[in-house]
Structures are given as structure tokens and as C-alpha cells.
Amino acid sequence: MSTATASCGTYRRPSMLESAAAGIGTSLVSWAERRRYIPPAELAMKRAAFTRRQELGELRRDALGAAYSGLEPRH
């Protein structure tokens, strides 16, 4: 007998109420996971928006770097 089993005592089967509570808990967890599902189209839009934000950030850094470089702007 392992120490984990020895510390817990003997195993007893769960009651009907405990089994029902476990089943309800499992159903609630799977329901919550289904609610968090993001459709592929929405995921693609979020990725495109993230990419645009990154590109705009790079352009902003380039513009600020050029503005503070002391070089004359090219025409």
C-alpha cells in the first residue's frame, strides 16, 4: 500500500449525488470551453489586425528615428 493510499484510508464508491455533481461539473467545463471557441474567420481578422498594428508601430519608429536623426529629409 502506498503512502498516498494509506493517508486517504480505504476507497469507497461515490454516492449517486457525488456522481451527479461530477457529471454536472464536467458538463459545465465542456460548455465553458465551447463558448471560448473562436471561429476561423474571426481569428484571421484578429491576426490581420495584429500584423497591421505591428507594421504601423515599425513605421512610427522609423518616422521618429528619421525626425530625430538630424539628417535633412529627402524629397
PDB file of N, CA and C in Angstrom:
ATOM      1  N   MET A   1       0.858  -1.176   0.000  1.00  0.00           N
ATOM      2  CA  MET A   1       0.000   0.000   0.000  1.00  0.00           C
ATOM      3  C   MET A   1       0.901   1.234   0.000  1.00  0.00           C
ATOM      4  N   SER A   2       0.661   2.146  -0.913  1.00  0.00           N
ATOM      5  CA  SER A   2       1.483   3.354  -0.971  1.00  0.00           C
ATOM      6  C   SER A   2       1.099   4.320   0.141  1.00  0.00           C
ATOM      7  N   THR A   3       1.972   5.293   0.373  1.00  0.00           N
ATOM      8  CA  THR A   3       1.697   6.257   1.447  1.00  0.00           C
ATOM      9  C   THR A   3       0.502   7.125   1.109  1.00  0.00           C
ATOM     10  N   ALA A   4       0.279   7.420  -0.190  1.00  0.00           N
ATOM     11  CA  ALA A   4      -0.871   8.234  -0.574  1.00  0.00           C
ATOM     12  C   ALA A   4      -2.171   7.502  -0.275  1.00  0.00           C
ATOM     13  N   THR A   5      -2.216   6.211  -0.571  1.00  0.00           N
ATOM     14  CA  THR A   5      -3.413   5.430  -0.303  1.00  0.00           C
ATOM     15  C   THR A   5      -3.610   5.250   1.194  1.00  0.00           C
ATOM     16  N   ALA A   6      -2.514   5.052   1.888  1.00  0.00           N
ATOM     17  CA  ALA A   6      -2.602   4.839   3.332  1.00  0.00           C
ATOM     18  C   ALA A   6      -3.106   6.095   4.037  1.00  0.00           C
ATOM     19  N   SER A   7      -2.723   7.268   3.546  1.00  0.00           N
ATOM     20  CA  SER A   7      -3.147   8.500   4.210  1.00  0.00           C
ATOM     21  C   SER A   7      -4.615   8.817   3.929  1.00  0.00           C
ATOM     22  N   CYS A   8      -5.149   8.323   2.833  1.00  0.00           N
ATOM     23  CA  CYS A   8      -6.533   8.610   2.481  1.00  0.00           C
ATOM     24  C   CYS A   8      -7.511   7.598   3.075  1.00  0.00           C
ATOM     25  N   GLY A   9      -7.030   6.503   3.529  1.00  0.00           N
ATOM     26  CA  GLY A   9      -7.931   5.483   4.053  1.00  0.00           C
ATOM     27  C   GLY A   9      -8.387   4.562   2.941  1.00  0.00           C
ATOM     28  N   THR A  10      -9.445   3.845   3.212  1.00  0.00           N
ATOM     29  CA  THR A  10      -9.939   2.907   2.214  1.00  0.00           C
ATOM     30  C   THR A  10     -10.789   3.634   1.178  1.00  0.00           C
ATOM     31  N   TYR A  11     -10.800   3.078  -0.009  1.00  0.00           N
ATOM     32  CA  TYR A  11     -11.569   3.665  -1.113  1.00  0.00           C
ATOM     33  C   TYR A  11     -13.030   3.294  -0.953  1.00  0.00           C
ATOM     34  N   ARG A  12     -13.892   4.277  -1.192  1.00  0.00           N
ATOM     35  CA  ARG A  12     -15.322   3.980  -1.197  1.00  0.00           C
ATOM     36  C   ARG A  12     -15.893   4.502  -2.501  1.00  0.00           C
ATOM     37  N   ARG A  13     -16.908   3.835  -2.975  1.00  0.00           N
ATOM     38  CA  ARG A  13     -17.551   4.266  -4.226  1.00  0.00           C
ATOM     39  C   ARG A  13     -18.295   5.574  -3.972  1.00  0.00           C
ATOM     40  N   PRO A  14     -18.322   6.462  -4.985  1.00  0.00           N
ATOM     41  CA  PRO A  14     -19.051   7.724  -4.805  1.00  0.00           C
ATOM     42  C   PRO A  14     -20.555   7.480  -4.736  1.00  0.00           C
ATOM     43  N   SER A  15     -21.225   8.325  -4.003  1.00  0.00           N
ATOM     44  CA  SER A  15     -22.682   8.200  -3.897  1.00  0.00           C
ATOM     45  C   SER A  15     -23.318   8.695  -5.193  1.00  0.00           C
ATOM     46  N   MET A  16     -24.603   8.473  -5.337  1.00  0.00           N
ATOM     47  CA  MET A  16     -25.332   8.944  -6.523  1.00  0.00           C
ATOM     48  C   MET A  16     -25.250  10.465  -6.629  1.00  0.00           C
ATOM     49  N   LEU A  17     -25.339  11.156  -5.512  1.00  0.00           N
ATOM     50  CA  LEU A  17     -25.280  12.609  -5.506  1.00  0.00           C
ATOM     51  C   LEU A  17     -23.898  13.099  -5.933  1.00  0.00           C
ATOM     52  N   GLU A  18     -22.844  12.449  -5.441  1.00  0.00           N
ATOM     53  CA  GLU A  18     -21.484  12.822  -5.835  1.00  0.00           C
ATOM     54  C   GLU A  18     -21.245  12.557  -7.323  1.00  0.00           C
ATOM     55  N   SER A  19     -21.745  11.454  -7.814  1.00  0.00           N
ATOM     56  CA  SER A  19     -21.601  11.145  -9.241  1.00  0.00           C
ATOM     57  C   SER A  19     -22.335  12.165 -10.099  1.00  0.00           C
ATOM     58  N   ALA A  20     -23.551  12.528  -9.670  1.00  0.00           N
ATOM     59  CA  ALA A  20     -24.316  13.530 -10.421  1.00  0.00           C
ATOM     60  C   ALA A  20     -23.604  14.872 -10.402  1.00  0.00           C
ATOM     61  N   ALA A  21     -23.040  15.262  -9.264  1.00  0.00           N
ATOM     62  CA  ALA A  21     -22.324  16.537  -9.164  1.00  0.00           C
ATOM     63  C   ALA A  21     -21.099  16.536 -10.066  1.00  0.00           C
ATOM     64  N   ALA A  22     -20.387  15.412 -10.129  1.00  0.00           N
ATOM     65  CA  ALA A  22     -19.222  15.312 -11.006  1.00  0.00           C
ATOM     66  C   ALA A  22     -19.643  15.416 -12.472  1.00  0.00           C
ATOM     67  N   GLY A  23     -20.759  14.782 -12.823  1.00  0.00           N
ATOM     68  CA  GLY A  23     -21.260  14.865 -14.200  1.00  0.00           C
ATOM     69  C   GLY A  23     -21.667  16.280 -14.576  1.00  0.00           C
ATOM     70  N   ILE A  24     -22.321  16.971 -13.657  1.00  0.00           N
ATOM     71  CA  ILE A  24     -22.714  18.363 -13.915  1.00  0.00           C
ATOM     72  C   ILE A  24     -21.474  19.239 -14.057  1.00  0.00           C
ATOM     73  N   GLY A  25     -20.477  19.028 -13.200  1.00  0.00           N
ATOM     74  CA  GLY A  25     -19.236  19.798 -13.285  1.00  0.00           C
ATOM     75  C   GLY A  25     -18.533  19.584 -14.610  1.00  0.00           C
ATOM     76  N   THR A  26     -18.484  18.338 -15.062  1.00  0.00           N
ATOM     77  CA  THR A  26     -17.860  18.029 -16.352  1.00  0.00           C
ATOM     78  C   THR A  26     -18.616  18.709 -17.488  1.00  0.00           C
ATOM     79  N   SER A  27     -19.924  18.691 -17.436  1.00  0.00           N
ATOM     80  CA  SER A  27     -20.732  19.345 -18.470  1.00  0.00           C
ATOM     81  C   SER A  27     -20.503  20.851 -18.484  1.00  0.00           C
ATOM     82  N   LEU A  28     -20.396  21.460 -17.301  1.00  0.00           N
ATOM     83  CA  LEU A  28     -20.154  22.905 -17.236  1.00  0.00           C
ATOM     84  C   LEU A  28     -18.788  23.272 -17.803  1.00  0.00           C
ATOM     85  N   VAL A  29     -17.779  22.453 -17.533  1.00  0.00           N
ATOM     86  CA  VAL A  29     -16.442  22.723 -18.066  1.00  0.00           C
ATOM     87  C   VAL A  29     -16.450  22.623 -19.584  1.00  0.00           C
ATOM     88  N   SER A  30     -17.070  21.604 -20.140  1.00  0.00           N
ATOM     89  CA  SER A  30     -17.102  21.467 -21.600  1.00  0.00           C
ATOM     90  C   SER A  30     -17.926  22.587 -22.238  1.00  0.00           C
ATOM     91  N   TRP A  31     -18.995  23.025 -21.576  1.00  0.00           N
ATOM     92  CA  TRP A  31     -19.791  24.150 -22.085  1.00  0.00           C
ATOM     93  C   TRP A  31     -18.945  25.427 -22.110  1.00  0.00           C
ATOM     94  N   ALA A  32     -18.184  25.665 -21.050  1.00  0.00           N
ATOM     95  CA  ALA A  32     -17.339  26.866 -20.985  1.00  0.00           C
ATOM     96  C   ALA A  32     -16.259  26.824 -22.066  1.00  0.00           C
ATOM     97  N   GLU A  33     -15.703  25.655 -22.333  1.00  0.00           N
ATOM     98  CA  GLU A  33     -14.687  25.539 -23.382  1.00  0.00           C
ATOM     99  C   GLU A  33     -15.284  25.781 -24.759  1.00  0.00           C
ATOM    100  N   ARG A  34     -16.504  25.320 -25.000  1.00  0.00           N
ATOM    101  CA  ARG A  34     -17.154  25.564 -26.292  1.00  0.00           C
ATOM    102  C   ARG A  34     -17.452  27.044 -26.484  1.00  0.00           C
ATOM    103  N   ARG A  35     -17.785  27.753 -25.412  1.00  0.00           N
ATOM    104  CA  ARG A  35     -18.081  29.185 -25.509  1.00  0.00           C
ATOM    105  C   ARG A  35     -16.834  29.978 -25.881  1.00  0.00           C
ATOM    106  N   ARG A  36     -15.646  29.484 -25.509  1.00  0.00           N
ATOM    107  CA  ARG A  36     -14.416  30.198 -25.792  1.00  0.00           C
ATOM    108  C   ARG A  36     -13.902  29.912 -27.196  1.00  0.00           C
ATOM    109  N   TYR A  37     -14.580  29.107 -27.961  1.00  0.00           N
ATOM    110  CA  TYR A  37     -14.173  28.786 -29.327  1.00  0.00           C
ATOM    111  C   TYR A  37     -14.230  30.035 -30.180  1.00  0.00           C
ATOM    112  N   ILE A  38     -13.170  30.305 -30.915  1.00  0.00           N
ATOM    113  CA  ILE A  38     -13.113  31.458 -31.809  1.00  0.00           C
ATOM    114  C   ILE A  38     -13.227  30.948 -33.239  1.00  0.00           C
ATOM    115  N   PRO A  39     -14.239  31.405 -33.982  1.00  0.00           N
ATOM    116  CA  PRO A  39     -14.382  30.950 -35.367  1.00  0.00           C
ATOM    117  C   PRO A  39     -13.151  31.330 -36.201  1.00  0.00           C
ATOM    118  N   PRO A  40     -12.804  30.512 -37.206  1.00  0.00           N
ATOM    119  CA  PRO A  40     -11.603  30.775 -38.010  1.00  0.00           C
ATOM    120  C   PRO A  40     -11.602  32.154 -38.676  1.00  0.00           C
ATOM    121  N   ALA A  41     -12.754  32.630 -39.132  1.00  0.00           N
ATOM    122  CA  ALA A  41     -12.795  33.940 -39.798  1.00  0.00           C
ATOM    123  C   ALA A  41     -12.428  35.044 -38.821  1.00  0.00           C
ATOM    124  N   GLU A  42     -12.952  34.962 -37.604  1.00  0.00           N
ATOM    125  CA  GLU A  42     -12.636  35.966 -36.594  1.00  0.00           C
ATOM    126  C   GLU A  42     -11.160  35.896 -36.204  1.00  0.00           C
ATOM    127  N   LEU A  43     -10.620  34.689 -36.139  1.00  0.00           N
ATOM    128  CA  LEU A  43      -9.215  34.514 -35.808  1.00  0.00           C
ATOM    129  C   LEU A  43      -8.326  35.141 -36.882  1.00  0.00           C
ATOM    130  N   ALA A  44      -8.696  34.970 -38.152  1.00  0.00           N
ATOM    131  CA  ALA A  44      -7.925  35.563 -39.249  1.00  0.00           C
ATOM    132  C   ALA A  44      -7.978  37.088 -39.179  1.00  0.00           C
ATOM    133  N   MET A  45      -9.152  37.645 -38.839  1.00  0.00           N
ATOM    134  CA  MET A  45      -9.265  39.107 -38.714  1.00  0.00           C
ATOM    135  C   MET A  45      -8.406  39.620 -37.570  1.00  0.00           C
ATOM    136  N   LYS A  46      -8.370  38.897 -36.459  1.00  0.00           N
ATOM    137  CA  LYS A  46      -7.549  39.320 -35.326  1.00  0.00           C
ATOM    138  C   LYS A  46      -6.068  39.264 -35.669  1.00  0.00           C
ATOM    139  N   ARG A  47      -5.664  38.237 -36.393  1.00  0.00           N
ATOM    140  CA  ARG A  47      -4.257  38.137 -36.811  1.00  0.00           C
ATOM    141  C   ARG A  47      -3.889  39.271 -37.762  1.00  0.00           C
ATOM    142  N   ALA A  48      -4.776  39.586 -38.708  1.00  0.00           N
ATOM    143  CA  ALA A  48      -4.502  40.674 -39.651  1.00  0.00           C
ATOM    144  C   ALA A  48      -4.413  42.005 -38.919  1.00  0.00           C
ATOM    145  N   ALA A  49      -5.281  42.234 -37.954  1.00  0.00           N
ATOM    146  CA  ALA A  49      -5.233  43.473 -37.184  1.00  0.00           C
ATOM    147  C   ALA A  49      -3.941  43.558 -36.381  1.00  0.00           C
ATOM    148  N   PHE A  50      -3.504  42.450 -35.808  1.00  0.00           N
ATOM    149  CA  PHE A  50      -2.253  42.431 -35.052  1.00  0.00           C
ATOM    150  C   PHE A  50      -1.069  42.748 -35.959  1.00  0.00           C
ATOM    151  N   THR A  51      -1.072  42.159 -37.164  1.00  0.00           N
ATOM    152  CA  THR A  51       0.007  42.426 -38.127  1.00  0.00           C
ATOM    153  C   THR A  51       0.014  43.894 -38.529  1.00  0.00           C
ATOM    154  N   ARG A  52      -1.167  44.474 -38.772  1.00  0.00           N
ATOM    155  CA  ARG A  52      -1.240  45.904 -39.127  1.00  0.00           C
ATOM    156  C   ARG A  52      -0.705  46.777 -38.000  1.00  0.00           C
ATOM    157  N   ARG A  53      -1.057  46.451 -36.757  1.00  0.00           N
ATOM    158  CA  ARG A  53      -0.545  47.225 -35.620  1.00  0.00           C
ATOM    159  C   ARG A  53       0.969  47.142 -35.532  1.00  0.00           C
ATOM    160  N   GLN A  54       1.521  45.959 -35.782  1.00  0.00           N
ATOM    161  CA  GLN A  54       2.982  45.822 -35.765  1.00  0.00           C
ATOM    162  C   GLN A  54       3.624  46.657 -36.862  1.00  0.00           C
ATOM    163  N   GLU A  55       3.058  46.607 -38.078  1.00  0.00           N
ATOM    164  CA  GLU A  55       3.615  47.380 -39.191  1.00  0.00           C
ATOM    165  C   GLU A  55       3.522  48.874 -38.927  1.00  0.00           C
ATOM    166  N   LEU A  56       2.400  49.332 -38.380  1.00  0.00           N
ATOM    167  CA  LEU A  56       2.264  50.750 -38.056  1.00  0.00           C
ATOM    168  C   LEU A  56       3.258  51.167 -36.979  1.00  0.00           C
ATOM    169  N   GLY A  57       3.495  50.290 -36.019  1.00  0.00           N
ATOM    170  CA  GLY A  57       4.487  50.580 -34.984  1.00  0.00           C
ATOM    171  C   GLY A  57       5.881  50.723 -35.576  1.00  0.00           C
ATOM    172  N   GLU A  58       6.216  49.850 -36.522  1.00  0.00           N
ATOM    173  CA  GLU A  58       7.528  49.942 -37.186  1.00  0.00           C
ATOM    174  C   GLU A  58       7.637  51.237 -37.981  1.00  0.00           C
ATOM    175  N   LEU A  59       6.574  51.589 -38.705  1.00  0.00           N
ATOM    176  CA  LEU A  59       6.594  52.841 -39.464  1.00  0.00           C
ATOM    177  C   LEU A  59       6.727  54.050 -38.533  1.00  0.00           C
ATOM    178  N   ARG A  60       6.043  54.014 -37.417  1.00  0.00           N
ATOM    179  CA  ARG A  60       6.115  55.099 -36.437  1.00  0.00           C
ATOM    180  C   ARG A  60       7.535  55.223 -35.884  1.00  0.00           C
ATOM    181  N   ARG A  61       8.161  54.094 -35.567  1.00  0.00           N
ATOM    182  CA  ARG A  61       9.542  54.128 -35.058  1.00  0.00           C
ATOM    183  C   ARG A  61      10.494  54.658 -36.119  1.00  0.00           C
ATOM    184  N   ASP A  62      10.292  54.253 -37.372  1.00  0.00           N
ATOM    185  CA  ASP A  62      11.132  54.755 -38.460  1.00  0.00           C
ATOM    186  C   ASP A  62      10.973  56.260 -38.616  1.00  0.00           C
ATOM    187  N   ALA A  63       9.733  56.744 -38.563  1.00  0.00           N
ATOM    188  CA  ALA A  63       9.486  58.176 -38.728  1.00  0.00           C
ATOM    189  C   ALA A  63      10.104  58.968 -37.584  1.00  0.00           C
ATOM    190  N   LEU A  64       9.954  58.479 -36.350  1.00  0.00           N
ATOM    191  CA  LEU A  64      10.551  59.178 -35.211  1.00  0.00           C
ATOM    192  C   LEU A  64      12.071  59.129 -35.279  1.00  0.00           C
ATOM    193  N   GLY A  65      12.607  58.002 -35.679  1.00  0.00           N
ATOM    194  CA  GLY A  65      14.057  57.889 -35.818  1.00  0.00           C
ATOM    195  C   GLY A  65      14.593  58.852 -36.858  1.00  0.00           C
ATOM    196  N   ALA A  66      13.891  58.988 -37.975  1.00  0.00           N
ATOM    197  CA  ALA A  66      14.316  59.915 -39.020  1.00  0.00           C
ATOM    198  C   ALA A  66      14.176  61.361 -38.547  1.00  0.00           C
ATOM    199  N   ALA A  67      13.125  61.647 -37.802  1.00  0.00           N
ATOM    200  CA  ALA A  67      12.906  63.016 -37.329  1.00  0.00           C
ATOM    201  C   ALA A  67      13.998  63.447 -36.353  1.00  0.00           C
ATOM    202  N   TYR A  68      14.484  62.546 -35.547  1.00  0.00           N
ATOM    203  CA  TYR A  68      15.499  62.886 -34.550  1.00  0.00           C
ATOM    204  C   TYR A  68      16.917  62.579 -34.997  1.00  0.00           C
ATOM    205  N   SER A  69      17.096  62.154 -36.242  1.00  0.00           N
ATOM    206  CA  SER A  69      18.437  61.790 -36.720  1.00  0.00           C
ATOM    207  C   SER A  69      19.282  63.015 -37.039  1.00  0.00           C
ATOM    208  N   GLY A  70      18.652  64.151 -37.307  1.00  0.00           N
ATOM    209  CA  GLY A  70      19.383  65.343 -37.691  1.00  0.00           C
ATOM    210  C   GLY A  70      19.671  65.424 -39.168  1.00  0.00           C
ATOM    211  N   LEU A  71      19.266  64.423 -39.927  1.00  0.00           N
ATOM    212  CA  LEU A  71      19.503  64.448 -41.373  1.00  0.00           C
ATOM    213  C   LEU A  71      18.376  65.228 -42.038  1.00  0.00           C
ATOM    214  N   GLU A  72      18.710  65.815 -43.158  1.00  0.00           N
ATOM    215  CA  GLU A  72      17.707  66.531 -43.952  1.00  0.00           C
ATOM    216  C   GLU A  72      16.751  65.539 -44.592  1.00  0.00           C
ATOM    217  N   PRO A  73      15.455  65.849 -44.621  1.00  0.00           N
ATOM    218  CA  PRO A  73      14.520  64.934 -45.291  1.00  0.00           C
ATOM    219  C   PRO A  73      14.761  64.876 -46.780  1.00  0.00           C
ATOM    220  N   ARG A  74      14.554  63.699 -47.356  1.00  0.00           N
ATOM    221  CA  ARG A  74      14.691  63.541 -48.809  1.00  0.00           C
ATOM    222  C   ARG A  74      13.398  63.935 -49.482  1.00  0.00           C
ATOM    223  N   HIS A  75      13.506  64.572 -50.617  1.00  0.00           N
ATOM    224  CA  HIS A  75      12.309  64.979 -51.362  1.00  0.00           C
ATOM    225  C   HIS A  75      12.159  64.171 -52.599  1.00  0.00           C
TER     226      HIS A  75
END
